[in-house]
Structure formats: structure tokens, C-alpha cells
PDB file of C-alpha atoms in Angstrom:
ATOM      1  CA  PHE A   1      40.620 129.655 175.144  1.00  0.00           C
ATOM      2  CA  PHE A   2      44.030 128.267 174.285  1.00  0.00           C
ATOM      3  CA  PRO A   3      45.876 127.095 177.437  1.00  0.00           C
ATOM      4  CA  SER A   4      48.948 129.261 176.728  1.00  0.00           C
ATOM      5  CA  LYS A   5      46.823 132.391 176.235  1.00  0.00           C
ATOM      6  CA  SER A   6      44.458 131.771 179.126  1.00  0.00           C
ATOM      7  CA  SER A   7      47.337 131.515 181.615  1.00  0.00           C
ATOM      8  CA  VAL A   8      48.799 134.947 180.782  1.00  0.00           C
ATOM      9  CA  HIS A   9      47.041 138.282 181.244  1.00  0.00           C
ATOM     10  CA  PRO A  10      46.803 140.017 177.832  1.00  0.00           C
ATOM     11  CA  ASP A  11      47.554 143.487 179.237  1.00  0.00           C
ATOM     12  CA  THR A  12      50.256 142.827 181.834  1.00  0.00           C
ATOM     13  CA  ASP A  13      51.793 139.536 180.578  1.00  0.00           C
ATOM     14  CA  LYS A  14      51.659 138.292 184.170  1.00  0.00           C
ATOM     15  CA  ILE A  15      50.836 134.657 184.923  1.00  0.00           C
ATOM     16  CA  ILE A  16      47.258 134.252 186.146  1.00  0.00           C
ATOM     17  CA  PRO A  17      46.891 131.903 189.169  1.00  0.00           C
ATOM     18  CA  VAL A  18      45.617 128.483 188.120  1.00  0.00           C
ATOM     19  CA  LEU A  19      42.331 128.737 190.030  1.00  0.00           C
ATOM     20  CA  PHE A  20      41.460 132.022 188.333  1.00  0.00           C
ATOM     21  CA  ARG A  21      42.237 131.101 184.748  1.00  0.00           C
ATOM     22  CA  PRO A  22      39.247 130.919 182.360  1.00  0.00           C
ATOM     23  CA  PRO A  23      39.372 127.093 182.001  1.00  0.00           C
ATOM     24  CA  ALA A  24      38.984 126.755 185.800  1.00  0.00           C
ATOM     25  CA  PHE A  25      35.929 129.032 185.963  1.00  0.00           C
ATOM     26  CA  LEU A  26      33.282 126.413 185.139  1.00  0.00           C
ATOM     27  CA  PRO A  27      34.490 123.498 187.318  1.00  0.00           C
ATOM     28  CA  ILE A  28      34.971 125.787 190.331  1.00  0.00           C
ATOM     29  CA  CYS A  29      31.776 127.809 189.891  1.00  0.00           C
ATOM     30  CA  LEU A  30      29.568 124.751 189.412  1.00  0.00           C
ATOM     31  CA  PRO A  31      29.661 123.464 193.027  1.00  0.00           C
ATOM     32  CA  LEU A  32      29.427 127.046 194.307  1.00  0.00           C
ATOM     33  CA  VAL A  33      26.291 127.665 192.234  1.00  0.00           C
ATOM     34  CA  VAL A  34      24.829 124.407 193.526  1.00  0.00           C
ATOM     35  CA  VAL A  35      25.458 125.510 197.117  1.00  0.00           C
ATOM     36  CA  THR A  36      23.856 128.928 196.539  1.00  0.00           C
ATOM     37  CA  SER A  37      20.776 127.209 195.078  1.00  0.00           C
ATOM     38  CA  LEU A  38      20.066 125.182 198.225  1.00  0.00           C
ATOM     39  CA  GLN A  39      18.537 128.084 200.198  1.00  0.00           C
ATOM     40  CA  LEU A  40      18.919 126.425 203.603  1.00  0.00           C
ATOM     41  CA  GLN A  41      19.195 128.550 206.741  1.00  0.00           C
ATOM     42  CA  ALA A  42      20.293 132.185 206.663  1.00  0.00           C
ATOM     43  CA  LYS A  43      23.782 131.510 208.072  1.00  0.00           C
ATOM     44  CA  GLN A  44      24.518 128.724 205.591  1.00  0.00           C
ATOM     45  CA  THR A  45      23.160 130.855 202.754  1.00  0.00           C
ATOM     46  CA  PHE A  46      25.353 133.784 203.791  1.00  0.00           C
ATOM     47  CA  PHE A  47      28.442 131.562 203.905  1.00  0.00           C
ATOM     48  CA  GLY A  48      27.649 129.976 200.521  1.00  0.00           C
ATOM     49  CA  GLN A  49      27.022 133.372 198.931  1.00  0.00           C
ATOM     50  CA  PHE A  50      30.199 134.780 200.498  1.00  0.00           C
ATOM     51  CA  VAL A  51      32.391 131.987 199.088  1.00  0.00           C
ATOM     52  CA  PHE A  52      30.701 132.223 195.681  1.00  0.00           C
ATOM     53  CA  HIS A  53      31.137 135.983 195.380  1.00  0.00           C
ATOM     54  CA  MET A  54      34.655 135.776 196.807  1.00  0.00           C
ATOM     55  CA  TYR A  55      35.697 133.448 193.980  1.00  0.00           C
ATOM     56  CA  THR A  56      33.940 135.339 191.189  1.00  0.00           C
ATOM     57  CA  THR A  57      35.361 138.621 192.488  1.00  0.00           C
ATOM     58  CA  GLY A  58      38.856 137.112 192.533  1.00  0.00           C
ATOM     59  CA  PHE A  59      38.297 135.922 188.968  1.00  0.00           C
ATOM     60  CA  THR A  60      37.232 139.435 188.004  1.00  0.00           C
ATOM     61  CA  LEU A  61      40.282 140.924 189.699  1.00  0.00           C
ATOM     62  CA  PHE A  62      42.730 138.702 187.833  1.00  0.00           C
ATOM     63  CA  ASN A  63      40.956 138.882 184.452  1.00  0.00           C
ATOM     64  CA  GLY A  64      39.928 142.524 184.217  1.00  0.00           C
ATOM     65  CA  ASN A  65      41.614 145.203 182.136  1.00  0.00           C
ATOM     66  CA  GLY A  66      45.164 145.619 183.420  1.00  0.00           C
ATOM     67  CA  THR A  67      46.061 148.998 181.920  1.00  0.00           C
ATOM     68  CA  ALA A  68      44.483 151.287 184.532  1.00  0.00           C
ATOM     69  CA  LYS A  69      46.963 153.108 186.771  1.00  0.00           C
ATOM     70  CA  ALA A  70      46.561 154.464 190.301  1.00  0.00           C
ATOM     71  CA  GLU A  71      48.633 157.320 191.713  1.00  0.00           C
ATOM     72  CA  GLU A  72      47.842 157.214 195.421  1.00  0.00           C
ATOM     73  CA  TYR A  73      48.534 153.554 196.110  1.00  0.00           C
ATOM     74  CA  SER A  74      48.524 150.184 194.404  1.00  0.00           C
ATOM     75  CA  LEU A  75      45.595 149.683 192.050  1.00  0.00           C
ATOM     76  CA  GLN A  76      45.354 146.057 193.119  1.00  0.00           C
ATOM     77  CA  GLN A  77      45.200 147.102 196.786  1.00  0.00           C
ATOM     78  CA  ARG A  78      42.249 149.352 195.984  1.00  0.00           C
ATOM     79  CA  GLN A  79      40.515 146.589 194.038  1.00  0.00           C
ATOM     80  CA  VAL A  80      41.025 144.077 196.864  1.00  0.00           C
ATOM     81  CA  PHE A  81      39.624 146.569 199.379  1.00  0.00           C
ATOM     82  CA  TYR A  82      36.634 147.346 197.165  1.00  0.00           C
ATOM     83  CA  GLY A  83      36.146 143.649 196.421  1.00  0.00           C
ATOM     84  CA  LEU A  84      35.982 142.612 200.087  1.00  0.00           C
ATOM     85  CA  GLY A  85      33.342 145.244 200.739  1.00  0.00           C
ATOM     86  CA  ALA A  86      31.335 144.195 197.672  1.00  0.00           C
ATOM     87  CA  VAL A  87      31.520 140.491 198.561  1.00  0.00           C
ATOM     88  CA  SER A  88      30.340 141.098 202.133  1.00  0.00           C
ATOM     89  CA  TYR A  89      27.485 143.286 200.927  1.00  0.00           C
ATOM     90  CA  ALA A  90      26.426 140.809 198.226  1.00  0.00           C
ATOM     91  CA  ALA A  91      26.430 137.898 200.697  1.00  0.00           C
ATOM     92  CA  CYS A  92      24.303 139.888 203.145  1.00  0.00           C
ATOM     93  CA  ILE A  93      21.791 140.790 200.439  1.00  0.00           C
ATOM     94  CA  GLY A  94      21.669 137.153 199.322  1.00  0.00           C
ATOM     95  CA  ALA A  95      20.794 135.965 202.823  1.00  0.00           C
ATOM     96  CA  LEU A  96      18.526 138.895 203.722  1.00  0.00           C
ATOM     97  CA  PRO A  97      15.223 137.380 202.454  1.00  0.00           C
ATOM     98  CA  LEU A  98      15.748 134.308 204.646  1.00  0.00           C
ATOM     99  CA  VAL A  99      16.654 136.486 207.627  1.00  0.00           C
ATOM    100  CA  PHE A 100      13.538 138.575 207.078  1.00  0.00           C
ATOM    101  CA  MET A 101      11.338 135.498 206.709  1.00  0.00           C
ATOM    102  CA  ASN A 102      12.707 133.876 209.878  1.00  0.00           C
ATOM    103  CA  ARG A 103      12.698 137.106 211.873  1.00  0.00           C
ATOM    104  CA  TYR A 104       9.021 137.755 211.260  1.00  0.00           C
ATOM    105  CA  THR A 105       8.075 134.064 211.124  1.00  0.00           C
ATOM    106  CA  LEU A 106       6.568 134.364 207.672  1.00  0.00           C
ATOM    107  CA  LYS A 107       5.827 130.756 206.758  1.00  0.00           C
ATOM    108  CA  SER A 108       2.975 131.047 204.273  1.00  0.00           C
ATOM    109  CA  SER A 109       3.236 129.154 200.993  1.00  0.00           C
ATOM    110  CA  PHE A 110       3.504 132.404 199.033  1.00  0.00           C
ATOM    111  CA  THR A 111       6.339 133.645 201.224  1.00  0.00           C
ATOM    112  CA  GLN A 112       8.169 130.342 200.885  1.00  0.00           C
ATOM    113  CA  LEU A 113       7.742 130.510 197.100  1.00  0.00           C
ATOM    114  CA  ALA A 114       8.956 134.102 196.896  1.00  0.00           C
ATOM    115  CA  VAL A 115      11.946 133.721 199.221  1.00  0.00           C
ATOM    116  CA  ARG A 116      13.157 130.299 198.125  1.00  0.00           C
ATOM    117  CA  LYS A 117      12.171 130.226 194.443  1.00  0.00           C
ATOM    118  CA  LEU A 118      11.587 133.695 192.992  1.00  0.00           C
ATOM    119  CA  LEU A 119      14.030 136.060 194.719  1.00  0.00           C
ATOM    120  CA  PRO A 120      17.342 134.089 194.603  1.00  0.00           C
ATOM    121  CA  ALA A 121      17.790 134.356 190.805  1.00  0.00           C
ATOM    122  CA  PRO A 122      17.470 138.142 190.407  1.00  0.00           C
ATOM    123  CA  ILE A 123      19.453 138.736 193.591  1.00  0.00           C
ATOM    124  CA  LEU A 124      22.300 136.472 192.472  1.00  0.00           C
ATOM    125  CA  GLY A 125      22.336 138.044 189.017  1.00  0.00           C
ATOM    126  CA  LEU A 126      22.272 141.628 190.295  1.00  0.00           C
ATOM    127  CA  MET A 127      24.892 140.996 192.967  1.00  0.00           C
ATOM    128  CA  SER A 128      27.173 139.237 190.453  1.00  0.00           C
ATOM    129  CA  GLY A 129      27.033 142.306 188.216  1.00  0.00           C
ATOM    130  CA  PHE A 130      27.425 144.571 191.246  1.00  0.00           C
ATOM    131  CA  THR A 131      30.651 142.919 192.438  1.00  0.00           C
ATOM    132  CA  VAL A 132      32.130 143.231 188.929  1.00  0.00           C
ATOM    133  CA  ALA A 133      31.302 146.949 188.811  1.00  0.00           C
ATOM    134  CA  VAL A 134      32.758 147.606 192.268  1.00  0.00           C
ATOM    135  CA  VAL A 135      36.012 145.657 191.955  1.00  0.00           C
ATOM    136  CA  ARG A 136      36.716 147.133 188.523  1.00  0.00           C
ATOM    137  CA  SER A 137      35.605 150.684 189.350  1.00  0.00           C
ATOM    138  CA  PRO A 138      39.218 151.986 189.326  1.00  0.00           C
ATOM    139  CA  GLU A 139      39.235 151.252 185.583  1.00  0.00           C
ATOM    140  CA  PHE A 140      36.534 153.891 185.194  1.00  0.00           C
ATOM    141  CA  GLU A 141      38.101 156.310 187.678  1.00  0.00           C
ATOM    142  CA  ASN A 142      41.562 156.186 186.085  1.00  0.00           C
ATOM    143  CA  GLY A 143      40.714 155.130 182.525  1.00  0.00           C
ATOM    144  CA  ILE A 144      41.991 152.245 180.425  1.00  0.00           C
ATOM    145  CA  GLU A 145      44.162 152.151 177.313  1.00  0.00           C
ATOM    146  CA  VAL A 146      42.503 152.470 173.927  1.00  0.00           C
ATOM    147  CA  MET A 147      44.347 151.401 170.789  1.00  0.00           C
ATOM    148  CA  ASP A 148      44.079 151.845 167.046  1.00  0.00           C
ATOM    149  CA  ARG A 149      43.846 148.986 164.552  1.00  0.00           C
ATOM    150  CA  ASN A 150      47.625 148.527 164.618  1.00  0.00           C
ATOM    151  CA  GLY A 151      47.727 148.079 168.389  1.00  0.00           C
ATOM    152  CA  LYS A 152      49.223 151.523 169.030  1.00  0.00           C
ATOM    153  CA  VAL A 153      48.051 152.996 172.326  1.00  0.00           C
ATOM    154  CA  VAL A 154      46.266 156.295 171.686  1.00  0.00           C
ATOM    155  CA  GLY A 155      45.468 157.248 175.274  1.00  0.00           C
ATOM    156  CA  MET A 156      43.709 156.483 178.537  1.00  0.00           C
ATOM    157  CA  SER A 157      39.928 156.721 178.454  1.00  0.00           C
ATOM    158  CA  GLN A 158      37.445 156.750 181.332  1.00  0.00           C
ATOM    159  CA  LYS A 159      34.589 156.299 178.868  1.00  0.00           C
ATOM    160  CA  ALA A 160      36.156 153.127 177.496  1.00  0.00           C
ATOM    161  CA  GLY A 161      36.647 151.929 181.072  1.00  0.00           C
ATOM    162  CA  GLU A 162      32.997 152.569 181.856  1.00  0.00           C
ATOM    163  CA  LYS A 163      31.906 150.691 178.740  1.00  0.00           C
ATOM    164  CA  ALA A 164      34.169 147.709 179.545  1.00  0.00           C
ATOM    165  CA  ILE A 165      32.828 147.500 183.108  1.00  0.00           C
ATOM    166  CA  LYS A 166      29.181 147.732 182.046  1.00  0.00           C
ATOM    167  CA  GLU A 167      29.575 145.031 179.402  1.00  0.00           C
ATOM    168  CA  THR A 168      31.330 142.630 181.771  1.00  0.00           C
ATOM    169  CA  ALA A 169      28.846 143.296 184.586  1.00  0.00           C
ATOM    170  CA  TRP A 170      25.897 142.635 182.260  1.00  0.00           C
ATOM    171  CA  SER A 171      27.401 139.394 180.962  1.00  0.00           C
ATOM    172  CA  ARG A 172      28.083 138.163 184.514  1.00  0.00           C
ATOM    173  CA  ALA A 173      24.582 139.122 185.674  1.00  0.00           C
ATOM    174  CA  VAL A 174      22.993 137.274 182.759  1.00  0.00           C
ATOM    175  CA  LEU A 175      25.184 134.214 183.338  1.00  0.00           C
ATOM    176  CA  PHE A 176      24.375 133.678 187.003  1.00  0.00           C
ATOM    177  CA  GLY A 177      20.876 135.138 186.957  1.00  0.00           C
ATOM    178  CA  THR A 178      19.844 132.683 184.241  1.00  0.00           C
ATOM    179  CA  THR A 179      21.770 129.815 185.839  1.00  0.00           C
ATOM    180  CA  SER A 180      19.832 130.415 189.048  1.00  0.00           C
ATOM    181  CA  PHE A 181      16.410 131.024 187.461  1.00  0.00           C
ATOM    182  CA  LEU A 182      16.107 128.273 184.842  1.00  0.00           C
ATOM    183  CA  PRO A 183      16.988 125.304 187.107  1.00  0.00           C
ATOM    184  CA  ALA A 184      14.582 126.574 189.776  1.00  0.00           C
ATOM    185  CA  LEU A 185      11.822 126.855 187.177  1.00  0.00           C
ATOM    186  CA  LEU A 186      12.525 123.441 185.661  1.00  0.00           C
ATOM    187  CA  MET A 187      12.747 121.776 189.065  1.00  0.00           C
ATOM    188  CA  HIS A 188       9.374 123.253 189.982  1.00  0.00           C
ATOM    189  CA  PHE A 189       7.787 121.376 187.086  1.00  0.00           C
ATOM    190  CA  VAL A 190       9.804 118.229 187.832  1.00  0.00           C
ATOM    191  CA  GLU A 191       8.544 118.229 191.417  1.00  0.00           C
ATOM    192  CA  ARG A 192       4.946 118.850 190.377  1.00  0.00           C
ATOM    193  CA  ALA A 193       5.080 116.082 187.786  1.00  0.00           C
ATOM    194  CA  LYS A 194       6.692 113.775 190.362  1.00  0.00           C
ATOM    195  CA  PHE A 195       9.249 112.793 187.742  1.00  0.00           C
ATOM    196  CA  ALA A 196      11.827 112.064 190.447  1.00  0.00           C
ATOM    197  CA  LYS A 197      10.171 110.095 193.221  1.00  0.00           C
ATOM    198  CA  SER A 198      13.007 109.905 195.756  1.00  0.00           C
ATOM    199  CA  PRO A 199      15.106 112.660 197.331  1.00  0.00           C
ATOM    200  CA  ARG A 200      18.260 111.135 195.841  1.00  0.00           C
ATOM    201  CA  ALA A 201      16.768 111.126 192.339  1.00  0.00           C
ATOM    202  CA  LEU A 202      15.561 114.707 192.819  1.00  0.00           C
ATOM    203  CA  THR A 203      19.058 115.798 193.844  1.00  0.00           C
ATOM    204  CA  SER A 204      20.569 114.063 190.817  1.00  0.00           C
ATOM    205  CA  VAL A 205      18.119 115.786 188.481  1.00  0.00           C
ATOM    206  CA  ARG A 206      18.848 119.169 190.096  1.00  0.00           C
ATOM    207  CA  LEU A 207      22.611 118.689 189.673  1.00  0.00           C
ATOM    208  CA  PHE A 208      22.143 117.671 186.040  1.00  0.00           C
ATOM    209  CA  VAL A 209      19.919 120.674 185.294  1.00  0.00           C
ATOM    210  CA  ILE A 210      22.244 123.189 186.975  1.00  0.00           C
ATOM    211  CA  THR A 211      25.286 121.709 185.218  1.00  0.00           C
ATOM    212  CA  SER A 212      23.540 121.812 181.835  1.00  0.00           C
ATOM    213  CA  VAL A 213      22.333 125.390 182.218  1.00  0.00           C
ATOM    214  CA  LEU A 214      25.656 126.733 183.518  1.00  0.00           C
ATOM    215  CA  THR A 215      27.586 124.915 180.787  1.00  0.00           C
ATOM    216  CA  GLY A 216      25.263 126.267 178.127  1.00  0.00           C
ATOM    217  CA  MET A 217      25.121 129.813 179.482  1.00  0.00           C
ATOM    218  CA  LEU A 218      28.878 130.274 179.899  1.00  0.00           C
ATOM    219  CA  PRO A 219      29.682 130.613 176.154  1.00  0.00           C
ATOM    220  CA  VAL A 220      26.509 132.687 175.717  1.00  0.00           C
ATOM    221  CA  SER A 221      27.586 135.201 178.352  1.00  0.00           C
ATOM    222  CA  LEU A 222      31.142 135.358 177.004  1.00  0.00           C
ATOM    223  CA  SER A 223      29.880 136.025 173.477  1.00  0.00           C
ATOM    224  CA  MET A 224      27.451 138.791 174.473  1.00  0.00           C
ATOM    225  CA  PHE A 225      30.224 141.347 174.036  1.00  0.00           C
ATOM    226  CA  PRO A 226      33.546 140.886 172.186  1.00  0.00           C
ATOM    227  CA  GLN A 227      36.690 140.412 174.247  1.00  0.00           C
ATOM    228  CA  CYS A 228      38.372 143.112 172.177  1.00  0.00           C
ATOM    229  CA  GLY A 229      35.824 145.882 172.619  1.00  0.00           C
ATOM    230  CA  GLU A 230      35.222 148.634 170.085  1.00  0.00           C
ATOM    231  CA  ILE A 231      34.321 152.238 170.796  1.00  0.00           C
ATOM    232  CA  LYS A 232      33.773 155.094 168.371  1.00  0.00           C
ATOM    233  CA  ARG A 233      36.266 157.947 168.440  1.00  0.00           C
ATOM    234  CA  ALA A 234      33.369 160.411 168.712  1.00  0.00           C
ATOM    235  CA  ASP A 235      32.372 158.802 172.036  1.00  0.00           C
ATOM    236  CA  LEU A 236      35.796 159.313 173.605  1.00  0.00           C
ATOM    237  CA  GLU A 237      37.415 162.233 175.404  1.00  0.00           C
ATOM    238  CA  PRO A 238      38.414 165.305 173.319  1.00  0.00           C
ATOM    239  CA  GLU A 239      42.144 164.737 173.881  1.00  0.00           C
ATOM    240  CA  ILE A 240      41.892 161.227 172.432  1.00  0.00           C
ATOM    241  CA  GLN A 241      39.800 162.431 169.490  1.00  0.00           C
ATOM    242  CA  SER A 242      42.496 164.956 168.631  1.00  0.00           C
ATOM    243  CA  ALA A 243      45.252 162.324 168.910  1.00  0.00           C
ATOM    244  CA  THR A 244      44.070 160.059 166.071  1.00  0.00           C
ATOM    245  CA  GLU A 245      42.102 160.027 162.836  1.00  0.00           C
ATOM    246  CA  GLU A 246      40.783 156.491 163.393  1.00  0.00           C
ATOM    247  CA  THR A 247      36.990 156.319 163.520  1.00  0.00           C
ATOM    248  CA  GLU A 248      36.989 153.294 165.832  1.00  0.00           C
ATOM    249  CA  LEU A 249      39.328 152.410 168.671  1.00  0.00           C
ATOM    250  CA  PHE A 250      39.757 149.213 170.670  1.00  0.00           C
ATOM    251  CA  TYR A 251      40.243 148.107 174.279  1.00  0.00           C
ATOM    252  CA  ASN A 252      40.506 144.892 176.290  1.00  0.00           C
ATOM    253  CA  ARG A 253      37.085 144.339 177.869  1.00  0.00           C
ATOM    254  CA  GLY A 254      38.262 141.728 180.353  1.00  0.00           C
ATOM    255  CA  ILE A 255      36.233 138.719 181.456  1.00  0.00           C
TER     256      ILE A 255
END
């Protein structure tokens, strides 16, 4: 991203807050991902998950498609309301396995492995995609602008909004699901091989692995779907199909 482009929303031309601009995503998410990977007590896990999802949801809010319109009340008010509910739910789900384990005093080695090693990655990935879908749901309800090759707006499409949300949710789920799974898997082998013999060395290796995976997965997730999404005219609403002869139309997917 060029600094001048990443600071301005492509749909609204509004300045994006510094903390929620694309260049800030990696340095802010990194410590949050590290915290979510610790899997300490249920309360600490809930708080870590809440802060993590709060930031990523704010990033989604400021970097989604900005062409949807709401008639009843402010679109952003709806998204903030939806986002708070999604963040609270995601944090609860993230901490639930630890609550369940502590509540029923399940301390077997298999339970410890499942709760602390196996479940966090799919839960974090699914909840990351879930929060994207919820906070951007008004884009599906109200539709987003679709344009022809010359940038002329043809109409508002719910189907394009649904496609944009699904693509962004999948990319976010892959990003954080993989970033949670791969370091846990690699650290399992590091611990078994006793590569790092002291707790400090083990922590350093974990930080290095998480940083490497997140840094590598970020461009992968962003490139899964193009920023300027394409959708066939035949897949759009009848009123849009009748408004243009273009076979393919375009929309801003968001990040």
C-alpha cells in the first residue's frame, strides 16, 4: 500500500484513523495474536480475545466497502452496534473451552492438548471471519455499488455485497486461523526436541515463529481475492442486468 492511498478510504475519501490504516495492521495485531496464543486462565483469555477482536473489528469497520446506505439510522451506528455484539460473542467462544475444562476439572493430557493446542486455531479463525460478516452485514442488507470498466456506477447490489463480505471473511479466517495453528504445531515439535532448553529461549522462539507466520500470511490473505472484486452481470439483480451491457462489473471488496 502507498501511504497516501492507505490513509484515505477509496469509497468515501474520508481519512482513516492512523491505528486502523493497513500499514498499522501488522504491528498492532502481532502482540494481540501473541496474547491470544498464551491460553492462560479463562478470564485472561477472554480479555485477550476481546481486545484482539475489538481491534480487528474496528479495522474491518474503517476499511470495508463504504457505499452501502442505511435509511433508518446511521450505517456506522448499526455497524458499531453489531460489532460490539460480535466481539463479545467471539471473546466468550474463545474462552469457553477453558471455562468448560476448569468447571468440570478436566485435567487429562488429552483434554489439555485439545483445549490449549488444537481448539484455539479453528476458533480464532472462525470467530475472525464471523466478526467480519457481522460488522459488514449492512453491506449485504442494503447492497453496495457496482461499476463498469470506466468507473461508472451501475447500481446497488446485495449480491455483490454478499460476495465482498464472504471473500473478506474467508481471507481473515485463513489469516488468523493459520497464524494460530502453525506456530502451535511448530512449537510442539520444538518442545519435544528440546531445542530451546530455558523458558526464556522458548518464549523467544515462540515470538519469532508467530512473527514469521503472521508476516508471511498477511500478503497471502490479502492476495486471496482482488481488492477490486469482479462479478458477472448474469449473477446480479435483474434491474442491474437491464441497466448495462457489460458482461463483468466491479466493486470494492474492502479489507
